[in-house]
Amino acid sequence: MSARDDILAACRVSRPPGDHPLPELPRFPRPAEDVLSEFQRSLAVMGGQWLRLVEGDDLAAVIRARAPNGLIRSAVPELPAFPRVDAVTRPQDLENVDIAVVRARFGVAETGSVFLSDHELQVNTIAYLAQHLVVLLDPEAIVPGIADAYLRSDFSQARYVSLMTGPSATADIEGVLIRGAQGVRSLTVIFTP
């Protein structure tokens, strides 16, 4: 029996008898607003970047231009020219990745967050070990608020979920904001269906 099994068994023994349904998640009406504009604004506030491809842009070329000589790994089928994220044998083998490209299942306008699960990331460490994260997001897949996000079944269907909002940052020391302190140095959302 593993430590995990021991902990879960102890929790089950200590659980009070009876049914304990989860509380109903409330809906919080939000003013009608362009969710894409709100998402862009919220993401920028948190230090993230976004861009829209214009007609004729080649997605691979746009991403390659961000790191001409860097290692780019992809977890999306749209970019077969880049090595796959899941081609490594150990998660720590992703430590030298300059840019990782993933697709978010959806975005949250209120916070500028993107939903990434184990399915989208393929190897969860890629979202933290890569120097820069490029996230493909369908603009039609943006929900208005964080409460709307939690009403989706995506959370209960994944083993691992992260709502990422901009690059890693800390301002613990003398209020100086440092990006990329414990994770990606930049997070760029590219809007593409």
JSON list of C-alpha atoms in Angstrom, two decimals:
[
{"chain": "A", "resi": 1, "resn": "MET", "atom": "CA", "xyz": [0.00, 0.00, 0.00]},
{"chain": "A", "resi": 2, "resn": "SER", "atom": "CA", "xyz": [1.32, 3.43, -0.92]},
{"chain": "A", "resi": 3, "resn": "ALA", "atom": "CA", "xyz": [1.39, 6.55, 1.25]},
{"chain": "A", "resi": 4, "resn": "ARG", "atom": "CA", "xyz": [-1.43, 7.90, -0.91]},
{"chain": "A", "resi": 5, "resn": "ASP", "atom": "CA", "xyz": [-3.55, 4.84, -0.21]},
{"chain": "A", "resi": 6, "resn": "ASP", "atom": "CA", "xyz": [-2.79, 5.14, 3.52]},
{"chain": "A", "resi": 7, "resn": "ILE", "atom": "CA", "xyz": [-3.88, 8.79, 3.58]},
{"chain": "A", "resi": 8, "resn": "LEU", "atom": "CA", "xyz": [-7.07, 8.15, 1.62]},
{"chain": "A", "resi": 9, "resn": "ALA", "atom": "CA", "xyz": [-7.93, 5.17, 3.84]},
{"chain": "A", "resi": 10, "resn": "ALA", "atom": "CA", "xyz": [-7.46, 7.32, 6.96]},
{"chain": "A", "resi": 11, "resn": "CYS", "atom": "CA", "xyz": [-9.72, 10.01, 5.48]},
{"chain": "A", "resi": 12, "resn": "ARG", "atom": "CA", "xyz": [-12.42, 7.46, 4.68]},
{"chain": "A", "resi": 13, "resn": "VAL", "atom": "CA", "xyz": [-12.33, 6.06, 8.23]},
{"chain": "A", "resi": 14, "resn": "SER", "atom": "CA", "xyz": [-12.60, 9.57, 9.73]},
{"chain": "A", "resi": 15, "resn": "ARG", "atom": "CA", "xyz": [-15.37, 10.72, 7.41]},
{"chain": "A", "resi": 16, "resn": "PRO", "atom": "CA", "xyz": [-18.59, 11.44, 9.30]},
{"chain": "A", "resi": 17, "resn": "PRO", "atom": "CA", "xyz": [-21.42, 9.03, 8.38]},
{"chain": "A", "resi": 18, "resn": "GLY", "atom": "CA", "xyz": [-24.14, 10.15, 5.98]},
{"chain": "A", "resi": 19, "resn": "ASP", "atom": "CA", "xyz": [-24.38, 11.85, 2.64]},
{"chain": "A", "resi": 20, "resn": "HIS", "atom": "CA", "xyz": [-22.49, 15.07, 2.10]},
{"chain": "A", "resi": 21, "resn": "PRO", "atom": "CA", "xyz": [-23.45, 16.47, -1.28]},
{"chain": "A", "resi": 22, "resn": "LEU", "atom": "CA", "xyz": [-21.37, 19.24, -2.69]},
{"chain": "A", "resi": 23, "resn": "PRO", "atom": "CA", "xyz": [-22.96, 22.68, -2.48]},
{"chain": "A", "resi": 24, "resn": "GLU", "atom": "CA", "xyz": [-24.73, 24.07, -5.50]},
{"chain": "A", "resi": 25, "resn": "LEU", "atom": "CA", "xyz": [-22.53, 26.45, -7.39]},
{"chain": "A", "resi": 26, "resn": "PRO", "atom": "CA", "xyz": [-24.28, 29.79, -7.68]},
{"chain": "A", "resi": 27, "resn": "ARG", "atom": "CA", "xyz": [-24.54, 31.72, -10.89]},
{"chain": "A", "resi": 28, "resn": "PHE", "atom": "CA", "xyz": [-23.37, 35.29, -10.74]},
{"chain": "A", "resi": 29, "resn": "PRO", "atom": "CA", "xyz": [-24.90, 37.36, -13.51]},
{"chain": "A", "resi": 30, "resn": "ARG", "atom": "CA", "xyz": [-22.36, 39.52, -15.22]},
{"chain": "A", "resi": 31, "resn": "PRO", "atom": "CA", "xyz": [-22.99, 42.54, -17.40]},
{"chain": "A", "resi": 32, "resn": "ALA", "atom": "CA", "xyz": [-23.16, 41.72, -21.08]},
{"chain": "A", "resi": 33, "resn": "GLU", "atom": "CA", "xyz": [-19.75, 42.53, -22.44]},
{"chain": "A", "resi": 34, "resn": "ASP", "atom": "CA", "xyz": [-17.52, 41.38, -25.20]},
{"chain": "A", "resi": 35, "resn": "VAL", "atom": "CA", "xyz": [-15.82, 38.44, -23.49]},
{"chain": "A", "resi": 36, "resn": "LEU", "atom": "CA", "xyz": [-12.89, 38.53, -25.90]},
{"chain": "A", "resi": 37, "resn": "SER", "atom": "CA", "xyz": [-12.09, 42.17, -25.08]},
{"chain": "A", "resi": 38, "resn": "GLU", "atom": "CA", "xyz": [-12.46, 41.49, -21.37]},
{"chain": "A", "resi": 39, "resn": "PHE", "atom": "CA", "xyz": [-10.19, 38.43, -21.65]},
{"chain": "A", "resi": 40, "resn": "GLN", "atom": "CA", "xyz": [-7.53, 40.46, -23.46]},
{"chain": "A", "resi": 41, "resn": "ARG", "atom": "CA", "xyz": [-7.69, 43.22, -20.87]},
{"chain": "A", "resi": 42, "resn": "SER", "atom": "CA", "xyz": [-7.55, 40.83, -17.92]},
{"chain": "A", "resi": 43, "resn": "LEU", "atom": "CA", "xyz": [-4.66, 38.84, -19.40]},
{"chain": "A", "resi": 44, "resn": "ALA", "atom": "CA", "xyz": [-2.67, 42.04, -20.02]},
{"chain": "A", "resi": 45, "resn": "VAL", "atom": "CA", "xyz": [-3.20, 43.17, -16.41]},
{"chain": "A", "resi": 46, "resn": "MET", "atom": "CA", "xyz": [-1.66, 39.90, -15.24]},
{"chain": "A", "resi": 47, "resn": "GLY", "atom": "CA", "xyz": [1.37, 40.28, -17.49]},
{"chain": "A", "resi": 48, "resn": "GLY", "atom": "CA", "xyz": [0.21, 37.98, -20.26]},
{"chain": "A", "resi": 49, "resn": "GLN", "atom": "CA", "xyz": [0.29, 38.79, -23.94]},
{"chain": "A", "resi": 50, "resn": "TRP", "atom": "CA", "xyz": [-2.04, 37.94, -26.78]},
{"chain": "A", "resi": 51, "resn": "LEU", "atom": "CA", "xyz": [-1.98, 38.14, -30.50]},
{"chain": "A", "resi": 52, "resn": "ARG", "atom": "CA", "xyz": [-4.26, 37.46, -33.41]},
{"chain": "A", "resi": 53, "resn": "LEU", "atom": "CA", "xyz": [-3.02, 35.88, -36.56]},
{"chain": "A", "resi": 54, "resn": "VAL", "atom": "CA", "xyz": [-3.74, 37.85, -39.68]},
{"chain": "A", "resi": 55, "resn": "GLU", "atom": "CA", "xyz": [-4.66, 36.25, -42.95]},
{"chain": "A", "resi": 56, "resn": "GLY", "atom": "CA", "xyz": [-1.62, 34.59, -44.46]},
{"chain": "A", "resi": 57, "resn": "ASP", "atom": "CA", "xyz": [0.25, 34.19, -41.18]},
{"chain": "A", "resi": 58, "resn": "ASP", "atom": "CA", "xyz": [1.86, 30.82, -40.71]},
{"chain": "A", "resi": 59, "resn": "LEU", "atom": "CA", "xyz": [1.40, 29.70, -37.10]},
{"chain": "A", "resi": 60, "resn": "ALA", "atom": "CA", "xyz": [4.67, 27.76, -37.00]},
{"chain": "A", "resi": 61, "resn": "ALA", "atom": "CA", "xyz": [6.62, 30.68, -38.45]},
{"chain": "A", "resi": 62, "resn": "VAL", "atom": "CA", "xyz": [5.08, 33.12, -35.97]},
{"chain": "A", "resi": 63, "resn": "ILE", "atom": "CA", "xyz": [6.12, 30.90, -33.07]},
{"chain": "A", "resi": 64, "resn": "ARG", "atom": "CA", "xyz": [9.57, 30.10, -34.51]},
{"chain": "A", "resi": 65, "resn": "ALA", "atom": "CA", "xyz": [10.27, 33.84, -34.84]},
{"chain": "A", "resi": 66, "resn": "ARG", "atom": "CA", "xyz": [9.99, 34.12, -31.05]},
{"chain": "A", "resi": 67, "resn": "ALA", "atom": "CA", "xyz": [12.98, 31.78, -30.57]},
{"chain": "A", "resi": 68, "resn": "PRO", "atom": "CA", "xyz": [14.86, 31.32, -33.84]},
{"chain": "A", "resi": 69, "resn": "ASN", "atom": "CA", "xyz": [17.45, 28.97, -32.34]},
{"chain": "A", "resi": 70, "resn": "GLY", "atom": "CA", "xyz": [15.53, 27.76, -29.32]},
{"chain": "A", "resi": 71, "resn": "LEU", "atom": "CA", "xyz": [13.96, 24.40, -28.59]},
{"chain": "A", "resi": 72, "resn": "ILE", "atom": "CA", "xyz": [10.24, 24.50, -29.23]},
{"chain": "A", "resi": 73, "resn": "ARG", "atom": "CA", "xyz": [8.02, 21.62, -28.20]},
{"chain": "A", "resi": 74, "resn": "SER", "atom": "CA", "xyz": [4.38, 21.26, -29.12]},
{"chain": "A", "resi": 75, "resn": "ALA", "atom": "CA", "xyz": [1.40, 19.53, -27.59]},
{"chain": "A", "resi": 76, "resn": "VAL", "atom": "CA", "xyz": [-0.92, 20.47, -30.43]},
{"chain": "A", "resi": 77, "resn": "PRO", "atom": "CA", "xyz": [-1.55, 18.65, -33.72]},
{"chain": "A", "resi": 78, "resn": "GLU", "atom": "CA", "xyz": [-1.41, 21.90, -35.70]},
{"chain": "A", "resi": 79, "resn": "LEU", "atom": "CA", "xyz": [2.37, 22.08, -35.37]},
{"chain": "A", "resi": 80, "resn": "PRO", "atom": "CA", "xyz": [3.81, 18.74, -36.52]},
{"chain": "A", "resi": 81, "resn": "ALA", "atom": "CA", "xyz": [7.19, 20.29, -37.38]},
{"chain": "A", "resi": 82, "resn": "PHE", "atom": "CA", "xyz": [8.06, 20.82, -33.71]},
{"chain": "A", "resi": 83, "resn": "PRO", "atom": "CA", "xyz": [9.11, 17.95, -31.40]},
{"chain": "A", "resi": 84, "resn": "ARG", "atom": "CA", "xyz": [6.24, 16.63, -29.30]},
{"chain": "A", "resi": 85, "resn": "VAL", "atom": "CA", "xyz": [5.96, 17.38, -25.60]},
{"chain": "A", "resi": 86, "resn": "ASP", "atom": "CA", "xyz": [5.06, 13.77, -24.89]},
{"chain": "A", "resi": 87, "resn": "ALA", "atom": "CA", "xyz": [8.12, 12.42, -26.70]},
{"chain": "A", "resi": 88, "resn": "VAL", "atom": "CA", "xyz": [10.23, 12.63, -23.54]},
{"chain": "A", "resi": 89, "resn": "THR", "atom": "CA", "xyz": [10.65, 9.70, -21.18]},
{"chain": "A", "resi": 90, "resn": "ARG", "atom": "CA", "xyz": [10.80, 11.74, -17.96]},
{"chain": "A", "resi": 91, "resn": "PRO", "atom": "CA", "xyz": [9.04, 15.02, -17.07]},
{"chain": "A", "resi": 92, "resn": "GLN", "atom": "CA", "xyz": [12.34, 16.63, -16.09]},
{"chain": "A", "resi": 93, "resn": "ASP", "atom": "CA", "xyz": [13.58, 16.11, -19.65]},
{"chain": "A", "resi": 94, "resn": "LEU", "atom": "CA", "xyz": [11.54, 19.20, -20.54]},
{"chain": "A", "resi": 95, "resn": "GLU", "atom": "CA", "xyz": [13.81, 21.50, -18.52]},
{"chain": "A", "resi": 96, "resn": "ASN", "atom": "CA", "xyz": [15.60, 22.84, -21.60]},
{"chain": "A", "resi": 97, "resn": "VAL", "atom": "CA", "xyz": [12.49, 23.84, -23.56]},
{"chain": "A", "resi": 98, "resn": "ASP", "atom": "CA", "xyz": [12.47, 27.47, -24.64]},
{"chain": "A", "resi": 99, "resn": "ILE", "atom": "CA", "xyz": [8.89, 27.57, -25.91]},
{"chain": "A", "resi": 100, "resn": "ALA", "atom": "CA", "xyz": [6.08, 25.13, -25.26]},
{"chain": "A", "resi": 101, "resn": "VAL", "atom": "CA", "xyz": [2.92, 25.31, -27.31]},
{"chain": "A", "resi": 102, "resn": "VAL", "atom": "CA", "xyz": [-0.33, 23.97, -25.88]},
{"chain": "A", "resi": 103, "resn": "ARG", "atom": "CA", "xyz": [-4.02, 24.52, -26.56]},
{"chain": "A", "resi": 104, "resn": "ALA", "atom": "CA", "xyz": [-6.34, 25.68, -23.81]},
{"chain": "A", "resi": 105, "resn": "ARG", "atom": "CA", "xyz": [-9.72, 24.02, -23.56]},
{"chain": "A", "resi": 106, "resn": "PHE", "atom": "CA", "xyz": [-11.26, 27.39, -22.68]},
{"chain": "A", "resi": 107, "resn": "GLY", "atom": "CA", "xyz": [-10.44, 30.81, -21.31]},
{"chain": "A", "resi": 108, "resn": "VAL", "atom": "CA", "xyz": [-12.01, 32.95, -18.58]},
{"chain": "A", "resi": 109, "resn": "ALA", "atom": "CA", "xyz": [-12.68, 36.58, -19.49]},
{"chain": "A", "resi": 110, "resn": "GLU", "atom": "CA", "xyz": [-12.95, 37.82, -15.89]},
{"chain": "A", "resi": 111, "resn": "THR", "atom": "CA", "xyz": [-9.42, 36.73, -14.98]},
{"chain": "A", "resi": 112, "resn": "GLY", "atom": "CA", "xyz": [-7.66, 36.26, -18.32]},
{"chain": "A", "resi": 113, "resn": "SER", "atom": "CA", "xyz": [-7.00, 32.64, -17.34]},
{"chain": "A", "resi": 114, "resn": "VAL", "atom": "CA", "xyz": [-6.65, 29.62, -19.57]},
{"chain": "A", "resi": 115, "resn": "PHE", "atom": "CA", "xyz": [-7.78, 26.12, -18.62]},
{"chain": "A", "resi": 116, "resn": "LEU", "atom": "CA", "xyz": [-5.08, 23.51, -19.06]},
{"chain": "A", "resi": 117, "resn": "SER", "atom": "CA", "xyz": [-5.55, 19.92, -17.96]},
{"chain": "A", "resi": 118, "resn": "ASP", "atom": "CA", "xyz": [-3.38, 16.84, -18.17]},
{"chain": "A", "resi": 119, "resn": "HIS", "atom": "CA", "xyz": [-5.02, 16.20, -21.53]},
{"chain": "A", "resi": 120, "resn": "GLU", "atom": "CA", "xyz": [-3.88, 19.52, -23.04]},
{"chain": "A", "resi": 121, "resn": "LEU", "atom": "CA", "xyz": [-0.45, 19.56, -21.39]},
{"chain": "A", "resi": 122, "resn": "GLN", "atom": "CA", "xyz": [0.35, 15.87, -22.03]},
{"chain": "A", "resi": 123, "resn": "VAL", "atom": "CA", "xyz": [3.21, 16.23, -19.55]},
{"chain": "A", "resi": 124, "resn": "ASN", "atom": "CA", "xyz": [2.13, 18.54, -16.73]},
{"chain": "A", "resi": 125, "resn": "THR", "atom": "CA", "xyz": [5.61, 19.91, -16.04]},
{"chain": "A", "resi": 126, "resn": "ILE", "atom": "CA", "xyz": [5.75, 21.58, -19.44]},
{"chain": "A", "resi": 127, "resn": "ALA", "atom": "CA", "xyz": [3.59, 24.43, -18.14]},
{"chain": "A", "resi": 128, "resn": "TYR", "atom": "CA", "xyz": [6.24, 25.25, -15.52]},
{"chain": "A", "resi": 129, "resn": "LEU", "atom": "CA", "xyz": [9.60, 24.13, -16.91]},
{"chain": "A", "resi": 130, "resn": "ALA", "atom": "CA", "xyz": [9.41, 25.82, -20.30]},
{"chain": "A", "resi": 131, "resn": "GLN", "atom": "CA", "xyz": [10.82, 29.34, -20.43]},
{"chain": "A", "resi": 132, "resn": "HIS", "atom": "CA", "xyz": [7.87, 30.65, -22.43]},
{"chain": "A", "resi": 133, "resn": "LEU", "atom": "CA", "xyz": [4.38, 29.25, -22.90]},
{"chain": "A", "resi": 134, "resn": "VAL", "atom": "CA", "xyz": [2.33, 29.84, -26.04]},
{"chain": "A", "resi": 135, "resn": "VAL", "atom": "CA", "xyz": [-1.32, 28.94, -25.61]},
{"chain": "A", "resi": 136, "resn": "LEU", "atom": "CA", "xyz": [-3.67, 28.50, -28.55]},
{"chain": "A", "resi": 137, "resn": "LEU", "atom": "CA", "xyz": [-7.20, 29.53, -27.67]},
{"chain": "A", "resi": 138, "resn": "ASP", "atom": "CA", "xyz": [-10.40, 29.50, -29.68]},
{"chain": "A", "resi": 139, "resn": "PRO", "atom": "CA", "xyz": [-12.04, 32.90, -29.05]},
{"chain": "A", "resi": 140, "resn": "GLU", "atom": "CA", "xyz": [-15.40, 31.12, -29.04]},
{"chain": "A", "resi": 141, "resn": "ALA", "atom": "CA", "xyz": [-14.24, 29.10, -26.04]},
{"chain": "A", "resi": 142, "resn": "ILE", "atom": "CA", "xyz": [-14.08, 32.00, -23.59]},
{"chain": "A", "resi": 143, "resn": "VAL", "atom": "CA", "xyz": [-16.52, 31.96, -20.69]},
{"chain": "A", "resi": 144, "resn": "PRO", "atom": "CA", "xyz": [-17.49, 35.22, -18.94]},
{"chain": "A", "resi": 145, "resn": "GLY", "atom": "CA", "xyz": [-16.53, 34.53, -15.34]},
{"chain": "A", "resi": 146, "resn": "ILE", "atom": "CA", "xyz": [-14.66, 32.20, -13.03]},
{"chain": "A", "resi": 147, "resn": "ALA", "atom": "CA", "xyz": [-17.98, 30.89, -11.66]},
{"chain": "A", "resi": 148, "resn": "ASP", "atom": "CA", "xyz": [-18.96, 29.94, -15.20]},
{"chain": "A", "resi": 149, "resn": "ALA", "atom": "CA", "xyz": [-15.71, 28.02, -15.51]},
{"chain": "A", "resi": 150, "resn": "TYR", "atom": "CA", "xyz": [-16.37, 26.01, -12.37]},
{"chain": "A", "resi": 151, "resn": "LEU", "atom": "CA", "xyz": [-19.82, 25.04, -13.64]},
{"chain": "A", "resi": 152, "resn": "ARG", "atom": "CA", "xyz": [-18.22, 23.18, -16.53]},
{"chain": "A", "resi": 153, "resn": "SER", "atom": "CA", "xyz": [-17.69, 19.43, -16.26]},
{"chain": "A", "resi": 154, "resn": "ASP", "atom": "CA", "xyz": [-14.06, 19.79, -17.37]},
{"chain": "A", "resi": 155, "resn": "PHE", "atom": "CA", "xyz": [-12.87, 20.02, -13.78]},
{"chain": "A", "resi": 156, "resn": "SER", "atom": "CA", "xyz": [-14.35, 16.67, -12.78]},
{"chain": "A", "resi": 157, "resn": "GLN", "atom": "CA", "xyz": [-13.18, 14.88, -15.90]},
{"chain": "A", "resi": 158, "resn": "ALA", "atom": "CA", "xyz": [-9.47, 15.62, -15.58]},
{"chain": "A", "resi": 159, "resn": "ARG", "atom": "CA", "xyz": [-6.84, 14.21, -13.24]},
{"chain": "A", "resi": 160, "resn": "TYR", "atom": "CA", "xyz": [-4.90, 17.47, -13.26]},
{"chain": "A", "resi": 161, "resn": "VAL", "atom": "CA", "xyz": [-6.11, 21.00, -13.95]},
{"chain": "A", "resi": 162, "resn": "SER", "atom": "CA", "xyz": [-4.48, 24.40, -13.93]},
{"chain": "A", "resi": 163, "resn": "LEU", "atom": "CA", "xyz": [-6.03, 27.79, -14.56]},
{"chain": "A", "resi": 164, "resn": "MET", "atom": "CA", "xyz": [-3.00, 29.76, -15.66]},
{"chain": "A", "resi": 165, "resn": "THR", "atom": "CA", "xyz": [-3.19, 33.54, -15.63]},
{"chain": "A", "resi": 166, "resn": "GLY", "atom": "CA", "xyz": [-0.14, 35.15, -17.14]},
{"chain": "A", "resi": 167, "resn": "PRO", "atom": "CA", "xyz": [3.47, 34.28, -16.47]},
{"chain": "A", "resi": 168, "resn": "SER", "atom": "CA", "xyz": [4.83, 33.22, -13.11]},
{"chain": "A", "resi": 169, "resn": "ALA", "atom": "CA", "xyz": [5.42, 36.24, -10.90]},
{"chain": "A", "resi": 170, "resn": "THR", "atom": "CA", "xyz": [6.24, 37.21, -7.37]},
{"chain": "A", "resi": 171, "resn": "ALA", "atom": "CA", "xyz": [6.55, 40.49, -5.52]},
{"chain": "A", "resi": 172, "resn": "ASP", "atom": "CA", "xyz": [7.43, 39.05, -2.13]},
{"chain": "A", "resi": 173, "resn": "ILE", "atom": "CA", "xyz": [10.72, 40.88, -1.74]},
{"chain": "A", "resi": 174, "resn": "GLU", "atom": "CA", "xyz": [10.40, 44.63, -1.23]},
{"chain": "A", "resi": 175, "resn": "GLY", "atom": "CA", "xyz": [7.40, 44.76, -3.54]},
{"chain": "A", "resi": 176, "resn": "VAL", "atom": "CA", "xyz": [9.52, 44.32, -6.64]},
{"chain": "A", "resi": 177, "resn": "LEU", "atom": "CA", "xyz": [7.58, 42.39, -9.26]},
{"chain": "A", "resi": 178, "resn": "ILE", "atom": "CA", "xyz": [9.65, 39.64, -10.82]},
{"chain": "A", "resi": 179, "resn": "ARG", "atom": "CA", "xyz": [8.18, 37.61, -13.67]},
{"chain": "A", "resi": 180, "resn": "GLY", "atom": "CA", "xyz": [9.26, 34.07, -14.33]},
{"chain": "A", "resi": 181, "resn": "ALA", "atom": "CA", "xyz": [10.35, 33.53, -10.75]},
{"chain": "A", "resi": 182, "resn": "GLN", "atom": "CA", "xyz": [9.01, 30.00, -10.42]},
{"chain": "A", "resi": 183, "resn": "GLY", "atom": "CA", "xyz": [7.62, 29.16, -13.81]},
{"chain": "A", "resi": 184, "resn": "VAL", "atom": "CA", "xyz": [7.22, 30.45, -17.32]},
{"chain": "A", "resi": 185, "resn": "ARG", "atom": "CA", "xyz": [8.75, 33.86, -18.03]},
{"chain": "A", "resi": 186, "resn": "SER", "atom": "CA", "xyz": [6.04, 34.75, -20.49]},
{"chain": "A", "resi": 187, "resn": "LEU", "atom": "CA", "xyz": [2.60, 33.49, -21.45]},
{"chain": "A", "resi": 188, "resn": "THR", "atom": "CA", "xyz": [1.24, 34.40, -24.86]},
{"chain": "A", "resi": 189, "resn": "VAL", "atom": "CA", "xyz": [-2.24, 33.51, -26.03]},
{"chain": "A", "resi": 190, "resn": "ILE", "atom": "CA", "xyz": [-2.73, 33.17, -29.76]},
{"chain": "A", "resi": 191, "resn": "PHE", "atom": "CA", "xyz": [-6.36, 33.31, -30.80]},
{"chain": "A", "resi": 192, "resn": "THR", "atom": "CA", "xyz": [-7.06, 30.61, -33.31]},
{"chain": "A", "resi": 193, "resn": "PRO", "atom": "CA", "xyz": [-10.08, 28.32, -33.71]}
]
